[in-house]
Every structure is written in C-alpha cells, then in structure tokens.
GROMACS .gro file of C-alpha atoms in nm:
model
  136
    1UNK     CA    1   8.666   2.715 -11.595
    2UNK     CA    2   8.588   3.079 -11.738
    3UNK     CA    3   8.899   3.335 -11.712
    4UNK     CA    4   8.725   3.515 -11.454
    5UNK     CA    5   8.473   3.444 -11.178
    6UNK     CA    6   8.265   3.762 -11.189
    7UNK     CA    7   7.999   3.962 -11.457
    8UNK     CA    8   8.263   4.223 -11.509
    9UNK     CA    9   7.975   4.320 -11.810
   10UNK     CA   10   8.187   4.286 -12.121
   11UNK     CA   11   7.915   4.351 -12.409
   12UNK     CA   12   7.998   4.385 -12.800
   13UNK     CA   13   7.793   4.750 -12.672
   14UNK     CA   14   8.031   4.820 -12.463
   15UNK     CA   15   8.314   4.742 -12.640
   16UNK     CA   16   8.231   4.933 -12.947
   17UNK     CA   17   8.127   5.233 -12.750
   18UNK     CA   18   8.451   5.255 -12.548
   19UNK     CA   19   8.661   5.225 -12.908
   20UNK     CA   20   8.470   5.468 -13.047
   21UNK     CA   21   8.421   5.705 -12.770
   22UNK     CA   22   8.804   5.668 -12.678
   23UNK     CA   23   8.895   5.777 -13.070
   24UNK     CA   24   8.687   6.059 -13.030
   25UNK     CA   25   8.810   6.181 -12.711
   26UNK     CA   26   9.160   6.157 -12.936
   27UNK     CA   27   9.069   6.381 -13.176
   28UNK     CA   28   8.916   6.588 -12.909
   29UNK     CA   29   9.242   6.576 -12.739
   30UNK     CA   30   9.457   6.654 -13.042
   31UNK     CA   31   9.231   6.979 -13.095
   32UNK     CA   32   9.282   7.122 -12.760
   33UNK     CA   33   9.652   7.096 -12.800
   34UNK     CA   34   9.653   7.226 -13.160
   35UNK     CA   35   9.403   7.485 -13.036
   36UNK     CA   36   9.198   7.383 -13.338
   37UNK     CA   37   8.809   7.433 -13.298
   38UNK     CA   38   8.708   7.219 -13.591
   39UNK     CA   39   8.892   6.931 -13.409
   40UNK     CA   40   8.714   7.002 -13.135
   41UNK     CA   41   8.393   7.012 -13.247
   42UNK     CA   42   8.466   6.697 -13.483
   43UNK     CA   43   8.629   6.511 -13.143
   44UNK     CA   44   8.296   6.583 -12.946
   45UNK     CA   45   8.101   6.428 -13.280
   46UNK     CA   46   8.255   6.139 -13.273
   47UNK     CA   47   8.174   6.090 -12.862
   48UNK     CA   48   7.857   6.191 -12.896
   49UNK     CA   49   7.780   5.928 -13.221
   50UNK     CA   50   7.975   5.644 -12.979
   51UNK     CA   51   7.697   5.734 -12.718
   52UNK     CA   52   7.419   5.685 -12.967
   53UNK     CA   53   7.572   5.367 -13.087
   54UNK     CA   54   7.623   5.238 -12.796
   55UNK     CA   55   7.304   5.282 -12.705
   56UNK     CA   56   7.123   5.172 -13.038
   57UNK     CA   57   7.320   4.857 -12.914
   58UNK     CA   58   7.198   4.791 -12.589
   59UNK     CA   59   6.854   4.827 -12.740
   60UNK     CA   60   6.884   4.606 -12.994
   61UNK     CA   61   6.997   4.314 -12.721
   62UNK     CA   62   7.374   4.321 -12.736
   63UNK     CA   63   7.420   4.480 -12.374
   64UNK     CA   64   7.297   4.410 -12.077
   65UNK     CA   65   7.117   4.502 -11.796
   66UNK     CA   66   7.159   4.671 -11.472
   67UNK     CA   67   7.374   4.366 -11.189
   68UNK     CA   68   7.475   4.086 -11.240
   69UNK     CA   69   7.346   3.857 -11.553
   70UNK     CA   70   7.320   3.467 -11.515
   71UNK     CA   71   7.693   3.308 -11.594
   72UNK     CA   72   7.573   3.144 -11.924
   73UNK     CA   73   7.591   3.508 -12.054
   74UNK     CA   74   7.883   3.638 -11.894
   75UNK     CA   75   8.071   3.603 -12.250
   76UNK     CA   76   8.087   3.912 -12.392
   77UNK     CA   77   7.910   3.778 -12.722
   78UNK     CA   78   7.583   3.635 -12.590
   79UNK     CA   79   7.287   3.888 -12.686
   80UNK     CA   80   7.092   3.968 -12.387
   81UNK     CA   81   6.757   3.791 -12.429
   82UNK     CA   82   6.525   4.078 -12.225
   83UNK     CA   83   6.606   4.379 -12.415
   84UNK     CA   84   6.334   4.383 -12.613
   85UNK     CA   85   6.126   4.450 -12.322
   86UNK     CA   86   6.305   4.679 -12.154
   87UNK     CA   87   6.518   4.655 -11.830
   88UNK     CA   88   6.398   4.745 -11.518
   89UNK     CA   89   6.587   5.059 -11.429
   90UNK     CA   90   6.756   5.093 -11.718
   91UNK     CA   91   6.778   5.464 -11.779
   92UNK     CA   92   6.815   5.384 -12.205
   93UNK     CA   93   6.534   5.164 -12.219
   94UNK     CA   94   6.348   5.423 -12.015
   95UNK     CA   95   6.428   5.704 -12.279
   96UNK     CA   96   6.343   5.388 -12.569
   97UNK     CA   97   5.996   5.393 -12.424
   98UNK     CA   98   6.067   5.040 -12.305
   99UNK     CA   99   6.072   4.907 -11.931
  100UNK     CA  100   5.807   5.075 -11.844
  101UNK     CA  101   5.464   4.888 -11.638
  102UNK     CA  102   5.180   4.813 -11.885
  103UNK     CA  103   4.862   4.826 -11.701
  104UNK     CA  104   4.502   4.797 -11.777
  105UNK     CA  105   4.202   4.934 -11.723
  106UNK     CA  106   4.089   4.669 -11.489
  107UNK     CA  107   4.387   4.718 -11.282
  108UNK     CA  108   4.286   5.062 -11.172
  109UNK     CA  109   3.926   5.112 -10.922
  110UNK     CA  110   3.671   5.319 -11.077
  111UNK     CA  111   3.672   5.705 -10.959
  112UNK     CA  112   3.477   5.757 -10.680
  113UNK     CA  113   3.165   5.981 -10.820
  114UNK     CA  114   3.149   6.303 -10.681
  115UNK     CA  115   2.796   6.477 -10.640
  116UNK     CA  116   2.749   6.768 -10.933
  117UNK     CA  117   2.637   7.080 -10.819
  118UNK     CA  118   2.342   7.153 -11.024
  119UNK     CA  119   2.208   7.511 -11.129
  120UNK     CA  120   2.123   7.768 -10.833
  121UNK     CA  121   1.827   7.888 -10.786
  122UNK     CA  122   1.948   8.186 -10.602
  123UNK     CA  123   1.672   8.188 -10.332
  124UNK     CA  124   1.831   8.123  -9.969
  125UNK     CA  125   2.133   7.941 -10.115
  126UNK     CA  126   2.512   8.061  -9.995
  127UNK     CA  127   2.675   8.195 -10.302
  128UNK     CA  128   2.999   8.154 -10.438
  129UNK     CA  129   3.143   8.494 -10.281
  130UNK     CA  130   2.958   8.511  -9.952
  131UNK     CA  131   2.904   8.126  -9.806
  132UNK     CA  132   2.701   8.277  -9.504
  133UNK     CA  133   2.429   8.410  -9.652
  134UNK     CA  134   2.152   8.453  -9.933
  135UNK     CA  135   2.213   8.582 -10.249
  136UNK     CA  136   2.058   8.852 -10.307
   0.00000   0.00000   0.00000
C-alpha cells in the first residue's frame, strides 16, 4: 500500500524547481538584509532560472498535468506520458505552442459567398454619399 492515498503531484519538476527556487529566494533574502543590490538581483536570477527549469521540465514529460493523474504515476519518478502533446489547460504547454486543437480544413464550412458589387455606372444608381438618390 503506497504512503499516501492521494496525487499530492510530487514530480522530479517540481522538486527541482522548489530547491532551486527556495535557494534563490535565500540569496534574495540575504540581500535584503545586507541591503546588497547585487544579491538581490543575483537572488531574483536564480528564481527566475528555477521557473524556466521547471518548466523546460514539465515539457519535456517529467511533470504532470492539471488533477489528478492515474495512481500508476502517482510516484514522483514516473515521466508523464502526454506531455509531448500538450495538456489541456496547461498554461506552459499553452506558451510551448502545445495543447492547442489541430483542425483541418474540412472541419470548417466554406464561407458563405457574398455578391460583389461590380463597377457603377452612375446613371440612376444611389451613390455611396447620398443612398436616396441619383448621382449626378
């Protein structure tokens, strides 16, 4: 019997991004109480890389998607076997280009053909400023 009885969504993605988010928010930390703006700027540098990794991650199949996945891949080092398609609203694989509808031509009616107006003549026809009478 597993440890515990729920998807709590422990992924090797999530994992690494939380260690390396969590050192970055250190040295973030450590450079608002030195009042050091290098530290700062490095601390926010190493968040924003844990974001990109964790992402870069989750694309290539080692998080998961949005609910709850099937318990065969509850352990946190099972690769998630739909990422390379995309999850369905899944903000990242949105942004990846992936997740999104393919459709076909056939899949969308032909436009409905409107008549085209063909050249005036300009004898007893409205014009385009005044529609009540000839132009003149």
């Amino acid at each position: 019997m597993s440890a515990h009885q729920y998807d709590h969504g422990h992924t090797v993605a999530g994992w690494t991004g939380f260690g390396i988010v969590t050192a970055g928010a250190a040295v973030l930390a450590l450079g608002v109480c030195t009042g050091s703006g290098v530290s700062r700027a490095v601390g926010l540098g190493i968040v924003l890389l844990g974001l990109l990794v964790t992402w870069a991650l989750h694309l290539a199949g080692w998080g998961k998607p949005t609910g709850r996945r099937p318990r065969e891949q509850w352990d946190w080092r099972v690769r998630d076997p739909g990422a390379g398609d995309g999850h369905p609203g899944c903000l990242g694989c949105r942004l990846a280009g992936r997740g999104r509808r393919r459709t076909t031509a056939a899949e969308f009616p032909a436009p409905a053909s409107a008549p085209v107006p063909g050249p005036r003549s300009g004898a007893g026809e409205p014009g385009p400023v005044d529609a009540g009478g000839p132009v003149r």
